[in-house]
């Protein structure tokens, strides 16, 4: 009875060993498939990461980021103030400090002109037909002492329904003085800078600020921003209705120059380093999968060899 049970167990083990020896591949292929699935699961995210990295880099190249910084200065370059008074007459022009303007003496009468001024005539840069008459005044410089320029104009008669004086600001009065062709200089200023107005019967207070923008080609453009406040002038003179006075004040708002430039945040070296890291990880994953397959095959063969030896020993 015992011999029959041993013979039956031996027969079953022999059949199992023969089956494993004759058909080992399905098991190994299954293990290899699992490793291939693991490799594929690692490759797909890596490919998506490469695509996303390149796409982000191209988007950053197309859309640079605007950078705004502020530079504090104790003194500005004196700006140029180009006024177009028409029939109005300049009565007085003075520099004052600390936002203080003394009371008017004999308003409407000629007073002291203590500003540096020049008159220039040139043709309109947009029509090339109209002659323009400009009064160029040197603007304030000392922002720490709150220097200001106060101008007074008088217009005796006008044939217009509304009276106003046009003006524009440009960055440097000294550049105007040093320019060999002042008419062309003023044409360029009128083409590049915006113009504003101040009305008669009011005191218009203009506070200026400077914005410098660096263009893509490396050029630097200058733009003026301004805040204005208007106060009604109570005219107590006995005068005809067409007689008007104009008052305007120019002052720097603060000692900060705003600098604007576009910065490209896309760094090609960062992208190259990231792609190299991704490809290195892919190669490492492929090597690891290959070694894993070899290791599993080796372990499987060693296991089958030990089972065969055990069966032979039992035999």
Coordinates of C-alpha atoms in Angstrom, one line a residue:
X1 CA 0.0 0.0 0.0
X2 CA 2.8 2.4 0.9
X3 CA 4.7 1.5 -2.2
X4 CA 1.7 2.3 -4.4
X5 CA 1.3 5.7 -2.8
X6 CA 5.0 6.5 -3.3
X7 CA 4.8 5.3 -6.9
X8 CA 1.7 7.5 -7.6
X9 CA 3.4 10.6 -6.0
X10 CA 6.5 10.0 -8.1
X11 CA 4.5 9.7 -11.2
X12 CA 2.7 13.0 -10.6
X13 CA 6.0 14.9 -9.9
X14 CA 7.6 13.4 -13.0
X15 CA 4.7 14.6 -15.1
X16 CA 5.0 18.1 -13.7
X17 CA 8.7 18.3 -14.2
X18 CA 8.4 17.1 -17.8
X19 CA 5.6 19.6 -18.4
X20 CA 7.7 22.5 -17.0
X21 CA 10.7 21.5 -18.9
X22 CA 8.9 21.1 -22.2
X23 CA 6.8 24.3 -21.8
X24 CA 8.7 27.0 -19.9
X25 CA 8.2 29.8 -22.3
X26 CA 4.6 30.8 -21.5
X27 CA 5.6 31.7 -18.0
X28 CA 8.6 33.7 -19.0
X29 CA 6.7 35.5 -21.8
X30 CA 4.1 36.5 -19.3
X31 CA 6.8 37.9 -17.0
X32 CA 8.3 39.7 -20.0
X33 CA 4.9 41.1 -21.0
X34 CA 4.6 42.5 -17.5
X35 CA 8.0 44.2 -17.7
X36 CA 7.1 45.5 -21.2
X37 CA 3.9 47.0 -19.8
X38 CA 5.9 48.6 -17.0
X39 CA 8.3 50.1 -19.6
X40 CA 5.4 51.4 -21.7
X41 CA 3.8 53.0 -18.7
X42 CA 7.1 54.8 -18.0
X43 CA 7.6 55.9 -21.7
X44 CA 4.2 57.4 -22.3
X45 CA 4.4 60.0 -19.4
X46 CA 8.0 60.8 -20.5
X47 CA 6.8 61.5 -24.1
X48 CA 4.0 63.7 -22.9
X49 CA 6.5 65.6 -20.7
X50 CA 8.8 66.2 -23.6
X51 CA 5.9 67.5 -25.7
X52 CA 4.7 69.8 -22.9
X53 CA 8.2 71.2 -22.3
X54 CA 8.7 72.1 -25.9
X55 CA 5.2 73.6 -26.1
X56 CA 5.7 75.8 -23.0
X57 CA 9.1 76.9 -24.4
X58 CA 7.5 78.1 -27.7
X59 CA 4.7 79.9 -25.8
X60 CA 7.1 81.7 -23.6
X61 CA 9.1 82.9 -26.7
X62 CA 5.9 84.2 -28.3
X63 CA 4.6 85.9 -25.1
X64 CA 7.3 87.7 -23.1
X65 CA 6.6 89.0 -19.7
X66 CA 6.4 92.8 -19.1
X67 CA 8.9 93.9 -16.4
X68 CA 8.3 97.3 -14.6
X69 CA 10.9 98.8 -12.4
X70 CA 11.4 102.3 -10.8
X71 CA 14.6 104.3 -10.6
X72 CA 14.8 107.2 -8.1
X73 CA 16.6 110.4 -9.3
X74 CA 17.4 113.5 -7.3
X75 CA 17.3 115.7 -10.5
X76 CA 15.6 115.3 -13.8
X77 CA 16.9 116.5 -17.2
X78 CA 14.9 119.6 -17.7
X79 CA 12.1 118.7 -20.1
X80 CA 11.1 120.9 -23.0
X81 CA 7.6 122.4 -22.9
X82 CA 6.4 123.4 -26.3
X83 CA 3.4 125.8 -26.2
X84 CA 1.3 127.0 -29.1
X85 CA -0.3 130.2 -27.8
X86 CA -1.6 131.4 -31.1
X87 CA -2.8 135.0 -30.5
X88 CA -2.2 134.8 -26.7
X89 CA 0.7 136.7 -25.2
X90 CA 3.1 135.4 -22.6
X91 CA 2.9 137.8 -19.6
X92 CA 5.2 136.1 -17.1
X93 CA 7.1 132.9 -16.5
X94 CA 8.8 132.0 -13.1
X95 CA 10.3 129.1 -11.3
X96 CA 9.0 128.5 -7.7
X97 CA 9.8 125.8 -5.1
X98 CA 7.9 123.7 -2.5
X99 CA 4.5 124.1 -4.3
X100 CA 4.3 127.7 -3.3
X101 CA 3.0 130.3 -5.8
X102 CA 2.9 133.9 -4.4
X103 CA -0.3 136.0 -5.0
X104 CA -0.6 137.6 -8.4
X105 CA 0.4 141.2 -8.8
X106 CA -1.3 143.2 -11.5
X107 CA -2.9 140.1 -13.3
X108 CA -3.2 140.7 -17.0
X109 CA -0.2 143.0 -17.1
X110 CA 3.3 142.0 -18.4
X111 CA 5.5 140.7 -15.6
X112 CA 8.9 139.1 -15.2
X113 CA 10.0 136.3 -17.6
X114 CA 12.7 134.4 -15.7
X115 CA 12.5 131.2 -17.7
X116 CA 14.7 130.1 -20.6
X117 CA 12.6 130.3 -23.7
X118 CA 13.0 130.1 -27.5
X119 CA 10.5 130.7 -30.3
X120 CA 10.6 128.6 -33.4
X121 CA 8.5 128.3 -36.5
X122 CA 8.1 125.1 -38.5
X123 CA 5.6 123.4 -40.9
X124 CA 3.1 120.9 -39.6
X125 CA 4.6 117.4 -39.9
X126 CA 1.2 115.9 -40.8
X127 CA 0.1 118.4 -43.5
X128 CA 3.4 120.1 -44.6
X129 CA 1.3 123.2 -45.3
X130 CA 0.3 124.9 -42.0
X131 CA 3.0 127.0 -40.3
X132 CA 3.2 126.4 -36.6
X133 CA 4.6 128.9 -34.1
X134 CA 5.9 127.3 -30.9
X135 CA 7.2 128.8 -27.7
X136 CA 9.8 126.4 -26.1
X137 CA 10.2 126.7 -22.3
X138 CA 12.7 125.0 -20.1
X139 CA 10.9 122.8 -17.6
X140 CA 11.6 122.1 -13.9
X141 CA 14.5 119.9 -12.8
X142 CA 14.8 119.7 -8.9
X143 CA 12.1 117.2 -7.9
X144 CA 13.4 117.1 -4.3
X145 CA 12.6 120.8 -3.8
X146 CA 9.4 120.4 -5.7
X147 CA 10.4 122.9 -8.3
X148 CA 7.6 124.2 -10.6
X149 CA 7.2 126.5 -13.6
X150 CA 4.3 129.0 -13.5
X151 CA 3.3 130.7 -16.7
X152 CA 0.6 133.3 -17.4
X153 CA -0.9 134.2 -20.8
X154 CA -3.2 136.9 -21.9
X155 CA -5.6 136.7 -24.8
X156 CA -7.3 140.0 -25.7
X157 CA -9.7 138.9 -28.4
X158 CA -10.7 135.7 -30.1
X159 CA -13.0 134.7 -32.9
X160 CA -13.5 131.1 -31.6
X161 CA -16.2 129.8 -29.3
X162 CA -13.7 128.0 -27.1
X163 CA -10.3 129.2 -26.1
X164 CA -7.4 126.9 -25.2
X165 CA -3.6 126.7 -25.6
X166 CA -2.0 123.5 -26.9
X167 CA 1.2 122.2 -25.5
X168 CA 3.4 119.1 -25.7
X169 CA 6.2 117.8 -23.5
X170 CA 9.5 116.3 -24.7
X171 CA 12.2 114.6 -22.7
X172 CA 15.2 117.1 -22.9
X173 CA 15.3 120.8 -23.4
X174 CA 19.1 120.5 -23.7
X175 CA 18.8 118.2 -26.7
X176 CA 16.6 120.8 -28.3
X177 CA 19.3 123.5 -27.8
X178 CA 22.1 121.2 -29.1
X179 CA 20.1 120.1 -32.1
X180 CA 21.6 121.4 -35.4
X181 CA 18.2 121.4 -37.1
X182 CA 15.6 122.6 -34.5
X183 CA 12.7 122.6 -37.0
X184 CA 13.2 118.9 -37.8
X185 CA 13.6 118.2 -34.0
X186 CA 10.2 119.8 -33.3
X187 CA 8.6 117.9 -36.2
X188 CA 9.9 114.6 -34.7
X189 CA 8.7 115.6 -31.3
X190 CA 5.2 116.4 -32.5
X191 CA 5.1 113.1 -34.4
X192 CA 6.2 111.1 -31.3
X193 CA 4.6 112.8 -28.3
X194 CA 1.0 113.5 -27.4
X195 CA -0.4 117.0 -27.1
X196 CA -2.7 118.5 -24.5
X197 CA -4.6 121.7 -23.8
X198 CA -5.3 124.1 -21.0
X199 CA -8.2 126.5 -21.0
X200 CA -8.6 130.2 -20.3
X201 CA -10.0 131.4 -17.0
X202 CA -8.5 128.6 -15.0
X203 CA -5.3 127.6 -13.4
X204 CA -4.2 124.2 -14.7
X205 CA -1.7 122.3 -12.5
X206 CA 0.2 119.6 -14.5
X207 CA 2.1 117.0 -12.6
X208 CA 4.4 115.0 -14.9
X209 CA 5.9 111.5 -14.7
X210 CA 8.3 109.9 -17.0
X211 CA 8.1 106.4 -18.5
X212 CA 11.0 104.8 -20.5
X213 CA 10.2 101.7 -22.6
X214 CA 12.8 99.5 -24.1
X215 CA 11.7 98.1 -27.5
X216 CA 12.5 94.7 -28.9
X217 CA 15.2 96.2 -31.2
X218 CA 17.0 97.8 -28.3
X219 CA 15.7 101.4 -28.8
X220 CA 14.4 103.3 -25.8
X221 CA 11.3 105.4 -26.1
X222 CA 10.2 108.1 -23.7
X223 CA 6.6 108.9 -22.8
X224 CA 5.1 111.5 -20.5
X225 CA 2.2 110.7 -18.2
X226 CA 0.4 113.6 -16.4
X227 CA -2.1 114.3 -13.8
X228 CA -4.0 117.7 -14.0
X229 CA -6.0 119.6 -11.6
X230 CA -8.0 122.7 -12.7
X231 CA -9.0 125.6 -10.4
X232 CA -11.3 128.4 -11.5
X233 CA -9.7 131.9 -11.6
X234 CA -11.9 134.7 -10.1
X235 CA -11.2 137.6 -12.4
X236 CA -12.0 140.9 -10.7
X237 CA -10.8 143.1 -13.5
X238 CA -13.1 145.4 -15.5
X239 CA -12.6 143.9 -18.9
X240 CA -14.5 143.0 -22.1
X241 CA -15.9 139.5 -22.3
X242 CA -13.4 138.4 -24.9
X243 CA -10.4 139.2 -22.6
X244 CA -9.1 136.1 -20.9
X245 CA -6.1 135.0 -18.8
X246 CA -4.5 131.6 -18.9
X247 CA -2.5 130.1 -16.0
X248 CA -0.6 126.8 -16.1
X249 CA 1.9 125.1 -13.7
X250 CA 4.3 122.3 -14.6
X251 CA 5.8 120.2 -11.8
X252 CA 7.2 116.7 -11.5
X253 CA 4.9 114.3 -9.7
X254 CA 7.6 112.2 -7.9
X255 CA 11.3 111.3 -8.2
X256 CA 10.7 107.9 -9.8
X257 CA 11.3 107.1 -13.5
X258 CA 9.3 104.1 -14.6
X259 CA 11.2 101.7 -16.8
X260 CA 9.3 99.1 -18.8
X261 CA 10.8 96.2 -20.8
X262 CA 9.7 92.8 -22.1
X263 CA 11.6 89.8 -20.7
X264 CA 11.6 86.4 -22.3
X265 CA 11.3 83.9 -19.5
X266 CA 12.0 80.9 -21.8
X267 CA 15.6 79.7 -21.1
X268 CA 16.9 77.3 -23.8
X269 CA 19.5 75.8 -21.4
X270 CA 16.8 74.9 -18.9
X271 CA 14.8 73.2 -21.6
X272 CA 17.9 71.3 -22.9
X273 CA 18.7 70.2 -19.3
X274 CA 15.2 69.0 -18.7
X275 CA 15.1 67.0 -22.0
X276 CA 18.4 65.4 -21.3
X277 CA 17.1 64.3 -17.9
X278 CA 14.0 62.8 -19.5
X279 CA 16.0 60.9 -22.1
X280 CA 18.4 59.7 -19.4
X281 CA 15.5 58.5 -17.3
X282 CA 14.1 56.6 -20.4
X283 CA 17.4 54.9 -21.1
X284 CA 17.7 54.0 -17.4
X285 CA 14.2 52.6 -17.4
X286 CA 14.9 50.6 -20.6
X287 CA 18.1 49.2 -19.1
X288 CA 16.3 48.3 -15.9
X289 CA 13.5 46.5 -17.8
X290 CA 16.1 44.6 -19.8
X291 CA 18.0 43.6 -16.7
X292 CA 14.8 42.7 -14.9
X293 CA 13.8 40.3 -17.8
X294 CA 17.2 38.7 -17.7
X295 CA 17.1 38.3 -14.0
X296 CA 13.6 36.7 -14.0
X297 CA 14.7 34.3 -16.7
X298 CA 17.8 33.4 -14.7
X299 CA 15.8 32.9 -11.5
X300 CA 13.2 30.8 -13.4
X301 CA 15.9 28.5 -14.9
X302 CA 17.6 28.2 -11.5
X303 CA 14.2 27.3 -9.9
X304 CA 13.4 24.7 -12.6
X305 CA 16.9 23.2 -12.2
X306 CA 16.5 22.8 -8.5
X307 CA 13.1 21.2 -8.9
X308 CA 14.6 18.8 -11.5
X309 CA 17.4 17.9 -9.1
X310 CA 14.8 17.4 -6.3
X311 CA 12.8 15.1 -8.6
X312 CA 15.9 13.2 -9.6
X313 CA 16.8 12.8 -5.9
X314 CA 13.4 11.4 -5.1
X315 CA 13.7 9.1 -8.1

